[in-house]
Amino acid sequence: GAGVSQSPSNKVTEKGKDVELRCDPISGHTALYWYRQSLGQGLEFLIYFQGNSAPDKSGLPSDRFSAERTGGSVSTLTIQRTQQEDSAVYLCASSSASVAAQETQYFGPGTRLLVL
Amino acid sequence: ILNVEQSPQSLHVQEGDSTNFTCSFPSSNFYALHWYRWETAKSPEALFVMTLNGDEKKKGRISATLNTKEGYSYLYIKGSQPEDSATYLCALYPYNQGGKLIFGQGTELSVKP
C-alpha cells in the first residue's frame, strides 16, 4: 500500500521567505509527527497530532513554526520568515496509534530545506 | 532533558565483517526502544521495537538486544554487506511524553566491498 509521502522533496528558499511543507500520512493512521534533522544533529521532534486532540507543539523551536492537520489526514508545516538555521531535512511520520509504545512510526522520505 | 546516546558515530568495515553498535538511554524513563535504518535519499525504515528487559530481536543478519536496567541496547550485524550501509538510529519512547520518539544521533555504517 501507499506509504507516507512528502512534498516537495527539495526546497531552496531565500532568508525571510515563508515555506510550506506537506505530508500525506498512511491512510487510516490517526497519529502524525513532524521531526527534523539539522546537519550533524539527531532527529528532533517538532509536533504531533493525534486524532482530534490538541496537537503537542512542545518541540517547535520558535513561533515562526506552525503546523496544521486538515480533516485528520494531510498536514502542512509552515515556517515563516525562514532563517539559515532552519535548513534541515524535515521528516513526517504516521502511526495507527500514538500512545502505544510498540507502535511503529512510518516515515516519509523527507523534505530537504535549504535557506540561503 | 532526555538524552539518547549512540556510539560509535561512524563505522567503516569490510564486506563480511560482523559489527555492533550501542544505544544508551536513561533507564528510569524507559517505555520502549525503537531501532531504525536510514539509507541516503530514502525514508527511515523500522527495524525493531523492544520493550522488555532481556529482549532479543532478529531480522535476517541483524539482531538487537535490550538491557533496560542499565539503559542500553546493542545492534549487531553479522557478515556485513555493502547494502547494509546506512545510518542506524535508535529512539527512546519515554514515559509521559505522548507518542514522540527521542532519537540518538545515529551510527553511520559504511561497508566496503
mmCIF file with all atom_site columns, C-alpha atoms in Angstrom:
data_model
loop_
_atom_site.group_PDB
_atom_site.id
_atom_site.type_symbol
_atom_site.label_atom_id
_atom_site.label_alt_id
_atom_site.label_comp_id
_atom_site.label_asym_id
_atom_site.label_entity_id
_atom_site.label_seq_id
_atom_site.pdbx_PDB_ins_code
_atom_site.Cartn_x
_atom_site.Cartn_y
_atom_site.Cartn_z
_atom_site.occupancy
_atom_site.B_iso_or_equiv
_atom_site.pdbx_formal_charge
_atom_site.auth_seq_id
_atom_site.auth_comp_id
_atom_site.auth_asym_id
_atom_site.auth_atom_id
_atom_site.pdbx_PDB_model_num
ATOM 1   C CA . GLY A 1 1   ? 0.000  0.000   0.000  1.00 0.00 ? 1   GLY A CA 1
ATOM 2   C CA . ALA A 1 2   ? 0.996  3.649   -0.229 1.00 0.00 ? 2   ALA A CA 1
ATOM 3   C CA . GLY A 1 3   ? 3.422  4.888   2.368  1.00 0.00 ? 3   GLY A CA 1
ATOM 4   C CA . VAL A 1 4   ? 3.891  8.342   3.821  1.00 0.00 ? 4   VAL A CA 1
ATOM 5   C CA . SER A 1 5   ? 4.554  10.917  1.133  1.00 0.00 ? 5   SER A CA 1
ATOM 6   C CA . GLN A 1 6   ? 6.029  14.378  1.466  1.00 0.00 ? 6   GLN A CA 1
ATOM 7   C CA . SER A 1 7   ? 6.346  17.321  -0.879 1.00 0.00 ? 7   SER A CA 1
ATOM 8   C CA . PRO A 1 8   ? 8.374  18.993  -2.085 1.00 0.00 ? 8   PRO A CA 1
ATOM 9   C CA . SER A 1 9   ? 11.336 16.642  -1.868 1.00 0.00 ? 9   SER A CA 1
ATOM 10  C CA . ASN A 1 10  ? 13.727 19.596  -2.030 1.00 0.00 ? 10  ASN A CA 1
ATOM 11  C CA . LYS A 1 11  ? 13.180 23.266  -1.370 1.00 0.00 ? 11  LYS A CA 1
ATOM 12  C CA . VAL A 1 12  ? 15.615 26.138  -1.741 1.00 0.00 ? 12  VAL A CA 1
ATOM 13  C CA . THR A 1 13  ? 14.443 29.480  -0.429 1.00 0.00 ? 13  THR A CA 1
ATOM 14  C CA . GLU A 1 14  ? 15.807 32.862  0.476  1.00 0.00 ? 14  GLU A CA 1
ATOM 15  C CA . LYS A 1 15  ? 16.133 34.030  4.040  1.00 0.00 ? 15  LYS A CA 1
ATOM 16  C CA . GLY A 1 16  ? 12.977 35.783  5.166  1.00 0.00 ? 16  GLY A CA 1
ATOM 17  C CA . LYS A 1 17  ? 10.595 33.916  2.867  1.00 0.00 ? 17  LYS A CA 1
ATOM 18  C CA . ASP A 1 18  ? 7.820  31.641  4.099  1.00 0.00 ? 18  ASP A CA 1
ATOM 19  C CA . VAL A 1 19  ? 7.729  27.937  3.166  1.00 0.00 ? 19  VAL A CA 1
ATOM 20  C CA . GLU A 1 20  ? 5.098  25.235  3.391  1.00 0.00 ? 20  GLU A CA 1
ATOM 21  C CA . LEU A 1 21  ? 5.923  21.555  3.638  1.00 0.00 ? 21  LEU A CA 1
ATOM 22  C CA . ARG A 1 22  ? 3.275  18.934  3.047  1.00 0.00 ? 22  ARG A CA 1
ATOM 23  C CA . CYS A 1 23  ? 2.775  15.453  4.453  1.00 0.00 ? 23  CYS A CA 1
ATOM 24  C CA . ASP A 1 24  ? 0.311  12.772  3.352  1.00 0.00 ? 24  ASP A CA 1
ATOM 25  C CA . PRO A 1 25  ? 0.184  10.058  6.024  1.00 0.00 ? 25  PRO A CA 1
ATOM 26  C CA . ILE A 1 26  ? -0.745 6.443   5.524  1.00 0.00 ? 26  ILE A CA 1
ATOM 27  C CA . SER A 1 27  ? -4.494 6.165   5.102  1.00 0.00 ? 27  SER A CA 1
ATOM 28  C CA . GLY A 1 28  ? -6.215 5.389   8.393  1.00 0.00 ? 28  GLY A CA 1
ATOM 29  C CA . HIS A 1 29  ? -3.302 6.436   10.596 1.00 0.00 ? 29  HIS A CA 1
ATOM 30  C CA . THR A 1 30  ? -4.559 8.681   13.369 1.00 0.00 ? 30  THR A CA 1
ATOM 31  C CA . ALA A 1 31  ? -1.202 9.911   14.636 1.00 0.00 ? 31  ALA A CA 1
ATOM 32  C CA . LEU A 1 32  ? 1.089  12.182  12.634 1.00 0.00 ? 32  LEU A CA 1
ATOM 33  C CA . TYR A 1 33  ? 4.508  13.516  13.636 1.00 0.00 ? 33  TYR A CA 1
ATOM 34  C CA . TRP A 1 34  ? 6.969  16.062  12.322 1.00 0.00 ? 34  TRP A CA 1
ATOM 35  C CA . TYR A 1 35  ? 10.694 15.751  13.007 1.00 0.00 ? 35  TYR A CA 1
ATOM 36  C CA . ARG A 1 36  ? 13.706 17.478  11.557 1.00 0.00 ? 36  ARG A CA 1
ATOM 37  C CA . GLN A 1 37  ? 17.379 16.678  11.228 1.00 0.00 ? 37  GLN A CA 1
ATOM 38  C CA . SER A 1 38  ? 19.777 19.559  11.057 1.00 0.00 ? 38  SER A CA 1
ATOM 39  C CA . LEU A 1 39  ? 23.341 18.996  9.856  1.00 0.00 ? 39  LEU A CA 1
ATOM 40  C CA . GLY A 1 40  ? 25.276 16.968  12.384 1.00 0.00 ? 40  GLY A CA 1
ATOM 41  C CA . GLN A 1 41  ? 22.287 16.562  14.681 1.00 0.00 ? 41  GLN A CA 1
ATOM 42  C CA . GLY A 1 42  ? 19.921 13.738  15.503 1.00 0.00 ? 42  GLY A CA 1
ATOM 43  C CA . LEU A 1 43  ? 16.278 13.657  14.563 1.00 0.00 ? 43  LEU A CA 1
ATOM 44  C CA . GLU A 1 44  ? 14.480 16.299  16.606 1.00 0.00 ? 44  GLU A CA 1
ATOM 45  C CA . PHE A 1 45  ? 10.781 16.110  17.457 1.00 0.00 ? 45  PHE A CA 1
ATOM 46  C CA . LEU A 1 46  ? 8.729  19.133  16.373 1.00 0.00 ? 46  LEU A CA 1
ATOM 47  C CA . ILE A 1 47  ? 4.995  18.465  16.727 1.00 0.00 ? 47  ILE A CA 1
ATOM 48  C CA . TYR A 1 48  ? 2.486  15.656  16.764 1.00 0.00 ? 48  TYR A CA 1
ATOM 49  C CA . PHE A 1 49  ? -1.209 15.256  16.076 1.00 0.00 ? 49  PHE A CA 1
ATOM 50  C CA . GLN A 1 50  ? -3.457 12.528  17.424 1.00 0.00 ? 50  GLN A CA 1
ATOM 51  C CA . GLY A 1 51  ? -6.966 12.364  16.045 1.00 0.00 ? 51  GLY A CA 1
ATOM 52  C CA . ASN A 1 52  ? -8.993 15.416  17.060 1.00 0.00 ? 52  ASN A CA 1
ATOM 53  C CA . SER A 1 53  ? -6.938 16.160  20.161 1.00 0.00 ? 53  SER A CA 1
ATOM 54  C CA . ALA A 1 54  ? -4.980 19.365  20.532 1.00 0.00 ? 54  ALA A CA 1
ATOM 55  C CA . PRO A 1 55  ? -1.533 18.877  18.985 1.00 0.00 ? 55  PRO A CA 1
ATOM 56  C CA . ASP A 1 56  ? 1.606  18.563  21.095 1.00 0.00 ? 56  ASP A CA 1
ATOM 57  C CA . LYS A 1 57  ? 3.636  21.568  19.928 1.00 0.00 ? 57  LYS A CA 1
ATOM 58  C CA . SER A 1 58  ? 6.327  21.233  22.558 1.00 0.00 ? 58  SER A CA 1
ATOM 59  C CA . GLY A 1 59  ? 9.112  20.660  20.033 1.00 0.00 ? 59  GLY A CA 1
ATOM 60  C CA . LEU A 1 60  ? 8.528  23.682  17.805 1.00 0.00 ? 60  LEU A CA 1
ATOM 61  C CA . PRO A 1 61  ? 11.712 25.782  18.043 1.00 0.00 ? 61  PRO A CA 1
ATOM 62  C CA . SER A 1 62  ? 10.065 29.198  17.644 1.00 0.00 ? 62  SER A CA 1
ATOM 63  C CA . ASP A 1 63  ? 6.765  30.900  16.912 1.00 0.00 ? 63  ASP A CA 1
ATOM 64  C CA . ARG A 1 64  ? 7.807  31.099  13.255 1.00 0.00 ? 64  ARG A CA 1
ATOM 65  C CA . PHE A 1 65  ? 6.906  27.416  13.035 1.00 0.00 ? 65  PHE A CA 1
ATOM 66  C CA . SER A 1 66  ? 3.323  26.197  12.867 1.00 0.00 ? 66  SER A CA 1
ATOM 67  C CA . ALA A 1 67  ? 1.523  23.144  11.615 1.00 0.00 ? 67  ALA A CA 1
ATOM 68  C CA . GLU A 1 68  ? -1.995 22.087  10.897 1.00 0.00 ? 68  GLU A CA 1
ATOM 69  C CA . ARG A 1 69  ? -3.692 18.877  10.019 1.00 0.00 ? 69  ARG A CA 1
ATOM 70  C CA . THR A 1 70  ? -6.862 19.117  7.974  1.00 0.00 ? 70  THR A CA 1
ATOM 71  C CA . GLY A 1 71  ? -9.572 16.504  8.204  1.00 0.00 ? 71  GLY A CA 1
ATOM 72  C CA . GLY A 1 72  ? -7.381 14.242  10.270 1.00 0.00 ? 72  GLY A CA 1
ATOM 73  C CA . SER A 1 73  ? -5.248 13.459  7.225  1.00 0.00 ? 73  SER A CA 1
ATOM 74  C CA . VAL A 1 74  ? -2.894 15.776  5.332  1.00 0.00 ? 74  VAL A CA 1
ATOM 75  C CA . SER A 1 75  ? -0.611 18.019  7.374  1.00 0.00 ? 75  SER A CA 1
ATOM 76  C CA . THR A 1 76  ? 1.223  21.198  6.461  1.00 0.00 ? 76  THR A CA 1
ATOM 77  C CA . LEU A 1 77  ? 4.239  22.525  8.333  1.00 0.00 ? 77  LEU A CA 1
ATOM 78  C CA . THR A 1 78  ? 4.736  26.255  7.770  1.00 0.00 ? 78  THR A CA 1
ATOM 79  C CA . ILE A 1 79  ? 7.918  28.152  8.516  1.00 0.00 ? 79  ILE A CA 1
ATOM 80  C CA . GLN A 1 80  ? 7.576  31.917  8.382  1.00 0.00 ? 80  GLN A CA 1
ATOM 81  C CA . ARG A 1 81  ? 10.448 34.320  7.775  1.00 0.00 ? 81  ARG A CA 1
ATOM 82  C CA . THR A 1 82  ? 12.909 31.474  7.263  1.00 0.00 ? 82  THR A CA 1
ATOM 83  C CA . GLN A 1 83  ? 16.392 31.714  8.732  1.00 0.00 ? 83  GLN A CA 1
ATOM 84  C CA . GLN A 1 84  ? 19.539 29.882  7.682  1.00 0.00 ? 84  GLN A CA 1
ATOM 85  C CA . GLU A 1 85  ? 19.396 27.749  10.818 1.00 0.00 ? 85  GLU A CA 1
ATOM 86  C CA . ASP A 1 86  ? 16.083 26.350  9.569  1.00 0.00 ? 86  ASP A CA 1
ATOM 87  C CA . SER A 1 87  ? 17.984 24.443  6.878  1.00 0.00 ? 87  SER A CA 1
ATOM 88  C CA . ALA A 1 88  ? 17.401 20.770  7.605  1.00 0.00 ? 88  ALA A CA 1
ATOM 89  C CA . VAL A 1 89  ? 15.672 17.611  6.460  1.00 0.00 ? 89  VAL A CA 1
ATOM 90  C CA . TYR A 1 90  ? 12.058 17.707  7.635  1.00 0.00 ? 90  TYR A CA 1
ATOM 91  C CA . LEU A 1 91  ? 10.539 14.276  8.139  1.00 0.00 ? 91  LEU A CA 1
ATOM 92  C CA . CYS A 1 92  ? 6.926  13.349  8.635  1.00 0.00 ? 92  CYS A CA 1
ATOM 93  C CA . ALA A 1 93  ? 5.801  10.072  10.202 1.00 0.00 ? 93  ALA A CA 1
ATOM 94  C CA . SER A 1 94  ? 2.465  8.451   10.924 1.00 0.00 ? 94  SER A CA 1
ATOM 95  C CA . SER A 1 95  ? 1.264  5.596   13.067 1.00 0.00 ? 95  SER A CA 1
ATOM 96  C CA . SER A 1 96  ? -2.018 3.922   13.775 1.00 0.00 ? 96  SER A CA 1
ATOM 97  C CA . ALA A 1 97  ? -1.879 4.947   17.456 1.00 0.00 ? 97  ALA A CA 1
ATOM 98  C CA . SER A 1 98  ? 0.249  7.428   19.352 1.00 0.00 ? 98  SER A CA 1
ATOM 99  C CA . VAL A 1 99  ? 0.247  6.063   22.871 1.00 0.00 ? 99  VAL A CA 1
ATOM 100 C CA . ALA A 1 100 ? 1.238  2.500   22.163 1.00 0.00 ? 100 ALA A CA 1
ATOM 101 C CA . ALA A 1 101 ? 4.943  2.157   22.841 1.00 0.00 ? 101 ALA A CA 1
ATOM 102 C CA . GLN A 1 102 ? 5.223  -0.741  20.455 1.00 0.00 ? 102 GLN A CA 1
ATOM 103 C CA . GLU A 1 103 ? 3.622  1.129   17.595 1.00 0.00 ? 103 GLU A CA 1
ATOM 104 C CA . THR A 1 104 ? 5.973  1.671   14.686 1.00 0.00 ? 104 THR A CA 1
ATOM 105 C CA . GLN A 1 105 ? 6.145  5.147   13.199 1.00 0.00 ? 105 GLN A CA 1
ATOM 106 C CA . TYR A 1 106 ? 6.323  5.057   9.408  1.00 0.00 ? 106 TYR A CA 1
ATOM 107 C CA . PHE A 1 107 ? 8.392  7.810   7.896  1.00 0.00 ? 107 PHE A CA 1
ATOM 108 C CA . GLY A 1 108 ? 8.173  9.685   4.647  1.00 0.00 ? 108 GLY A CA 1
ATOM 109 C CA . PRO A 1 109 ? 11.237 10.436  2.503  1.00 0.00 ? 109 PRO A CA 1
ATOM 110 C CA . GLY A 1 110 ? 11.591 13.949  3.888  1.00 0.00 ? 110 GLY A CA 1
ATOM 111 C CA . THR A 1 111 ? 11.833 17.465  2.522  1.00 0.00 ? 111 THR A CA 1
ATOM 112 C CA . ARG A 1 112 ? 15.346 18.881  2.272  1.00 0.00 ? 112 ARG A CA 1
ATOM 113 C CA . LEU A 1 113 ? 15.113 22.586  3.006  1.00 0.00 ? 113 LEU A CA 1
ATOM 114 C CA . LEU A 1 114 ? 17.961 24.946  2.233  1.00 0.00 ? 114 LEU A CA 1
ATOM 115 C CA . VAL A 1 115 ? 17.692 28.573  3.291  1.00 0.00 ? 115 VAL A CA 1
ATOM 116 C CA . LEU A 1 116 ? 20.174 30.826  1.517  1.00 0.00 ? 116 LEU A CA 1
ATOM 117 C CA . ILE B 2 1   ? 16.122 16.752  29.054 1.00 0.00 ? 1   ILE B CA 1
ATOM 118 C CA . LEU B 2 2   ? 16.202 13.117  27.980 1.00 0.00 ? 2   LEU B CA 1
ATOM 119 C CA . ASN B 2 3   ? 19.382 12.140  26.196 1.00 0.00 ? 3   ASN B CA 1
ATOM 120 C CA . VAL B 2 4   ? 19.864 9.156   23.912 1.00 0.00 ? 4   VAL B CA 1
ATOM 121 C CA . GLU B 2 5   ? 23.485 8.436   23.025 1.00 0.00 ? 5   GLU B CA 1
ATOM 122 C CA . GLN B 2 6   ? 24.747 6.281   20.190 1.00 0.00 ? 6   GLN B CA 1
ATOM 123 C CA . SER B 2 7   ? 28.265 5.055   19.601 1.00 0.00 ? 7   SER B CA 1
ATOM 124 C CA . PRO B 2 8   ? 30.296 4.993   17.568 1.00 0.00 ? 8   PRO B CA 1
ATOM 125 C CA . GLN B 2 9   ? 29.270 7.988   15.470 1.00 0.00 ? 9   GLN B CA 1
ATOM 126 C CA . SER B 2 10  ? 30.564 6.274   12.334 1.00 0.00 ? 10  SER B CA 1
ATOM 127 C CA . LEU B 2 11  ? 31.960 2.907   11.422 1.00 0.00 ? 11  LEU B CA 1
ATOM 128 C CA . HIS B 2 12  ? 33.797 1.646   8.350  1.00 0.00 ? 12  HIS B CA 1
ATOM 129 C CA . VAL B 2 13  ? 34.011 -2.111  7.862  1.00 0.00 ? 13  VAL B CA 1
ATOM 130 C CA . GLN B 2 14  ? 34.841 -4.558  5.114  1.00 0.00 ? 14  GLN B CA 1
ATOM 131 C CA . GLU B 2 15  ? 32.273 -6.784  3.484  1.00 0.00 ? 15  GLU B CA 1
ATOM 132 C CA . GLY B 2 16  ? 31.868 -9.921  5.567  1.00 0.00 ? 16  GLY B CA 1
ATOM 133 C CA . ASP B 2 17  ? 32.847 -8.295  8.866  1.00 0.00 ? 17  ASP B CA 1
ATOM 134 C CA . SER B 2 18  ? 30.432 -8.510  11.764 1.00 0.00 ? 18  SER B CA 1
ATOM 135 C CA . THR B 2 19  ? 29.827 -5.339  13.668 1.00 0.00 ? 19  THR B CA 1
ATOM 136 C CA . ASN B 2 20  ? 27.850 -3.900  16.528 1.00 0.00 ? 20  ASN B CA 1
ATOM 137 C CA . PHE B 2 21  ? 26.930 -0.532  17.919 1.00 0.00 ? 21  PHE B CA 1
ATOM 138 C CA . THR B 2 22  ? 25.425 0.826   21.106 1.00 0.00 ? 22  THR B CA 1
ATOM 139 C CA . CYS B 2 23  ? 22.455 2.923   22.142 1.00 0.00 ? 23  CYS B CA 1
ATOM 140 C CA . SER B 2 24  ? 22.369 4.282   25.701 1.00 0.00 ? 24  SER B CA 1
ATOM 141 C CA . PHE B 2 25  ? 19.335 5.851   27.349 1.00 0.00 ? 25  PHE B CA 1
ATOM 142 C CA . PRO B 2 26  ? 18.108 6.843   30.836 1.00 0.00 ? 26  PRO B CA 1
ATOM 143 C CA . SER B 2 27  ? 16.800 3.608   32.329 1.00 0.00 ? 27  SER B CA 1
ATOM 144 C CA . SER B 2 28  ? 14.497 5.500   34.697 1.00 0.00 ? 28  SER B CA 1
ATOM 145 C CA . ASN B 2 29  ? 12.349 6.768   31.859 1.00 0.00 ? 29  ASN B CA 1
ATOM 146 C CA . PHE B 2 30  ? 12.132 3.720   29.665 1.00 0.00 ? 30  PHE B CA 1
ATOM 147 C CA . TYR B 2 31  ? 8.975  2.558   27.966 1.00 0.00 ? 31  TYR B CA 1
ATOM 148 C CA . ALA B 2 32  ? 10.182 1.194   24.618 1.00 0.00 ? 32  ALA B CA 1
ATOM 149 C CA . LEU B 2 33  ? 13.167 1.395   22.315 1.00 0.00 ? 33  LEU B CA 1
ATOM 150 C CA . HIS B 2 34  ? 12.946 1.610   18.545 1.00 0.00 ? 34  HIS B CA 1
ATOM 151 C CA . TRP B 2 35  ? 15.691 0.915   16.007 1.00 0.00 ? 35  TRP B CA 1
ATOM 152 C CA . TYR B 2 36  ? 15.531 2.380   12.501 1.00 0.00 ? 36  TYR B CA 1
ATOM 153 C CA . ARG B 2 37  ? 17.744 2.142   9.447  1.00 0.00 ? 37  ARG B CA 1
ATOM 154 C CA . TRP B 2 38  ? 18.057 5.241   7.270  1.00 0.00 ? 38  TRP B CA 1
ATOM 155 C CA . GLU B 2 39  ? 19.628 4.916   3.848  1.00 0.00 ? 39  GLU B CA 1
ATOM 156 C CA . THR B 2 40  ? 20.593 8.019   1.945  1.00 0.00 ? 40  THR B CA 1
ATOM 157 C CA . ALA B 2 41  ? 17.702 9.514   -0.052 1.00 0.00 ? 41  ALA B CA 1
ATOM 158 C CA . LYS B 2 42  ? 15.216 7.051   1.434  1.00 0.00 ? 42  LYS B CA 1
ATOM 159 C CA . SER B 2 43  ? 12.773 7.012   4.350  1.00 0.00 ? 43  SER B CA 1
ATOM 160 C CA . PRO B 2 44  ? 13.893 5.729   7.744  1.00 0.00 ? 44  PRO B CA 1
ATOM 161 C CA . GLU B 2 45  ? 12.843 2.085   7.933  1.00 0.00 ? 45  GLU B CA 1
ATOM 162 C CA . ALA B 2 46  ? 11.741 0.453   11.176 1.00 0.00 ? 46  ALA B CA 1
ATOM 163 C CA . LEU B 2 47  ? 13.876 -2.484  12.275 1.00 0.00 ? 47  LEU B CA 1
ATOM 164 C CA . PHE B 2 48  ? 12.801 -3.371  15.812 1.00 0.00 ? 48  PHE B CA 1
ATOM 165 C CA . VAL B 2 49  ? 10.644 -2.224  18.686 1.00 0.00 ? 49  VAL B CA 1
ATOM 166 C CA . MET B 2 50  ? 11.791 -3.567  22.034 1.00 0.00 ? 50  MET B CA 1
ATOM 167 C CA . THR B 2 51  ? 10.069 -3.251  25.380 1.00 0.00 ? 51  THR B CA 1
ATOM 168 C CA . LEU B 2 52  ? 11.172 -5.984  27.780 1.00 0.00 ? 52  LEU B CA 1
ATOM 169 C CA . ASN B 2 53  ? 14.444 -6.267  29.644 1.00 0.00 ? 53  ASN B CA 1
ATOM 170 C CA . GLY B 2 54  ? 16.442 -9.061  28.042 1.00 0.00 ? 54  GLY B CA 1
ATOM 171 C CA . ASP B 2 55  ? 14.532 -8.795  24.764 1.00 0.00 ? 55  ASP B CA 1
ATOM 172 C CA . GLU B 2 56  ? 16.358 -10.106 21.731 1.00 0.00 ? 56  GLU B CA 1
ATOM 173 C CA . LYS B 2 57  ? 15.044 -9.486  18.248 1.00 0.00 ? 57  LYS B CA 1
ATOM 174 C CA . LYS B 2 58  ? 16.346 -10.715 14.910 1.00 0.00 ? 58  LYS B CA 1
ATOM 175 C CA . LYS B 2 59  ? 15.698 -9.799  11.295 1.00 0.00 ? 59  LYS B CA 1
ATOM 176 C CA . GLY B 2 60  ? 17.898 -11.663 8.845  1.00 0.00 ? 60  GLY B CA 1
ATOM 177 C CA . ARG B 2 61  ? 21.519 -10.819 9.651  1.00 0.00 ? 61  ARG B CA 1
ATOM 178 C CA . ILE B 2 62  ? 20.562 -8.010  12.001 1.00 0.00 ? 62  ILE B CA 1
ATOM 179 C CA . SER B 2 63  ? 19.749 -8.552  15.650 1.00 0.00 ? 63  SER B CA 1
ATOM 180 C CA . ALA B 2 64  ? 19.312 -6.402  18.734 1.00 0.00 ? 64  ALA B CA 1
ATOM 181 C CA . THR B 2 65  ? 19.376 -6.859  22.493 1.00 0.00 ? 65  THR B CA 1
ATOM 182 C CA . LEU B 2 66  ? 17.960 -4.718  25.266 1.00 0.00 ? 66  LEU B CA 1
ATOM 183 C CA . ASN B 2 67  ? 19.003 -4.066  28.862 1.00 0.00 ? 67  ASN B CA 1
ATOM 184 C CA . THR B 2 68  ? 16.506 -1.723  30.498 1.00 0.00 ? 68  THR B CA 1
ATOM 185 C CA . LYS B 2 69  ? 18.085 -1.910  33.972 1.00 0.00 ? 69  LYS B CA 1
ATOM 186 C CA . GLU B 2 70  ? 21.379 -0.449  32.820 1.00 0.00 ? 70  GLU B CA 1
ATOM 187 C CA . GLY B 2 71  ? 19.908 1.537   29.934 1.00 0.00 ? 71  GLY B CA 1
ATOM 188 C CA . TYR B 2 72  ? 21.462 0.220   26.762 1.00 0.00 ? 72  TYR B CA 1
ATOM 189 C CA . SER B 2 73  ? 20.694 -1.674  23.582 1.00 0.00 ? 73  SER B CA 1
ATOM 190 C CA . TYR B 2 74  ? 23.100 -3.289  21.135 1.00 0.00 ? 74  TYR B CA 1
ATOM 191 C CA . LEU B 2 75  ? 22.519 -3.704  17.416 1.00 0.00 ? 75  LEU B CA 1
ATOM 192 C CA . TYR B 2 76  ? 24.516 -6.454  15.700 1.00 0.00 ? 76  TYR B CA 1
ATOM 193 C CA . ILE B 2 77  ? 25.060 -7.040  12.003 1.00 0.00 ? 77  ILE B CA 1
ATOM 194 C CA . LYS B 2 78  ? 26.509 -10.404 11.055 1.00 0.00 ? 78  LYS B CA 1
ATOM 195 C CA . GLY B 2 79  ? 28.520 -10.652 7.840  1.00 0.00 ? 79  GLY B CA 1
ATOM 196 C CA . SER B 2 80  ? 28.055 -7.035  6.739  1.00 0.00 ? 80  SER B CA 1
ATOM 197 C CA . GLN B 2 81  ? 27.174 -6.403  3.101  1.00 0.00 ? 81  GLN B CA 1
ATOM 198 C CA . PRO B 2 82  ? 27.510 -3.152  1.119  1.00 0.00 ? 82  PRO B CA 1
ATOM 199 C CA . GLU B 2 83  ? 23.718 -2.826  1.121  1.00 0.00 ? 83  GLU B CA 1
ATOM 200 C CA . ASP B 2 84  ? 23.858 -2.561  4.926  1.00 0.00 ? 84  ASP B CA 1
ATOM 201 C CA . SER B 2 85  ? 25.495 0.841   4.520  1.00 0.00 ? 85  SER B CA 1
ATOM 202 C CA . ALA B 2 86  ? 23.151 3.306   6.194  1.00 0.00 ? 86  ALA B CA 1
ATOM 203 C CA . THR B 2 87  ? 22.666 5.343   9.343  1.00 0.00 ? 87  THR B CA 1
ATOM 204 C CA . TYR B 2 88  ? 21.245 3.284   12.202 1.00 0.00 ? 88  TYR B CA 1
ATOM 205 C CA . LEU B 2 89  ? 19.073 5.254   14.591 1.00 0.00 ? 89  LEU B CA 1
ATOM 206 C CA . CYS B 2 90  ? 17.781 4.289   17.974 1.00 0.00 ? 90  CYS B CA 1
ATOM 207 C CA . ALA B 2 91  ? 14.906 6.141   19.593 1.00 0.00 ? 91  ALA B CA 1
ATOM 208 C CA . LEU B 2 92  ? 13.530 6.088   23.103 1.00 0.00 ? 92  LEU B CA 1
ATOM 209 C CA . TYR B 2 93  ? 9.804  6.057   23.700 1.00 0.00 ? 93  TYR B CA 1
ATOM 210 C CA . PRO B 2 94  ? 9.737  7.523   27.219 1.00 0.00 ? 94  PRO B CA 1
ATOM 211 C CA . TYR B 2 95  ? 7.007  7.629   29.834 1.00 0.00 ? 95  TYR B CA 1
ATOM 212 C CA . ASN B 2 96  ? 4.628  10.550  29.862 1.00 0.00 ? 96  ASN B CA 1
ATOM 213 C CA . GLN B 2 97  ? 5.864  12.169  26.687 1.00 0.00 ? 97  GLN B CA 1
ATOM 214 C CA . GLY B 2 98  ? 2.920  11.333  24.498 1.00 0.00 ? 98  GLY B CA 1
ATOM 215 C CA . GLY B 2 99  ? 3.878  9.444   21.395 1.00 0.00 ? 99  GLY B CA 1
ATOM 216 C CA . LYS B 2 100 ? 7.041  11.240  20.409 1.00 0.00 ? 100 LYS B CA 1
ATOM 217 C CA . LEU B 2 101 ? 10.339 9.447   19.998 1.00 0.00 ? 101 LEU B CA 1
ATOM 218 C CA . ILE B 2 102 ? 13.623 10.805  21.327 1.00 0.00 ? 102 ILE B CA 1
ATOM 219 C CA . PHE B 2 103 ? 16.305 9.923   18.796 1.00 0.00 ? 103 PHE B CA 1
ATOM 220 C CA . GLY B 2 104 ? 20.020 9.416   19.161 1.00 0.00 ? 104 GLY B CA 1
ATOM 221 C CA . GLN B 2 105 ? 22.356 10.981  16.625 1.00 0.00 ? 105 GLN B CA 1
ATOM 222 C CA . GLY B 2 106 ? 22.792 7.710   14.797 1.00 0.00 ? 106 GLY B CA 1
ATOM 223 C CA . THR B 2 107 ? 25.662 5.466   13.807 1.00 0.00 ? 107 THR B CA 1
ATOM 224 C CA . GLU B 2 108 ? 26.712 5.825   10.187 1.00 0.00 ? 108 GLU B CA 1
ATOM 225 C CA . LEU B 2 109 ? 27.841 2.463   8.831  1.00 0.00 ? 109 LEU B CA 1
ATOM 226 C CA . SER B 2 110 ? 29.846 2.133   5.629  1.00 0.00 ? 110 SER B CA 1
ATOM 227 C CA . VAL B 2 111 ? 30.549 -1.360  4.293  1.00 0.00 ? 111 VAL B CA 1
ATOM 228 C CA . LYS B 2 112 ? 33.234 -1.598  1.617  1.00 0.00 ? 112 LYS B CA 1
ATOM 229 C CA . PRO B 2 113 ? 33.177 -4.447  -0.908 1.00 0.00 ? 113 PRO B CA 1
#
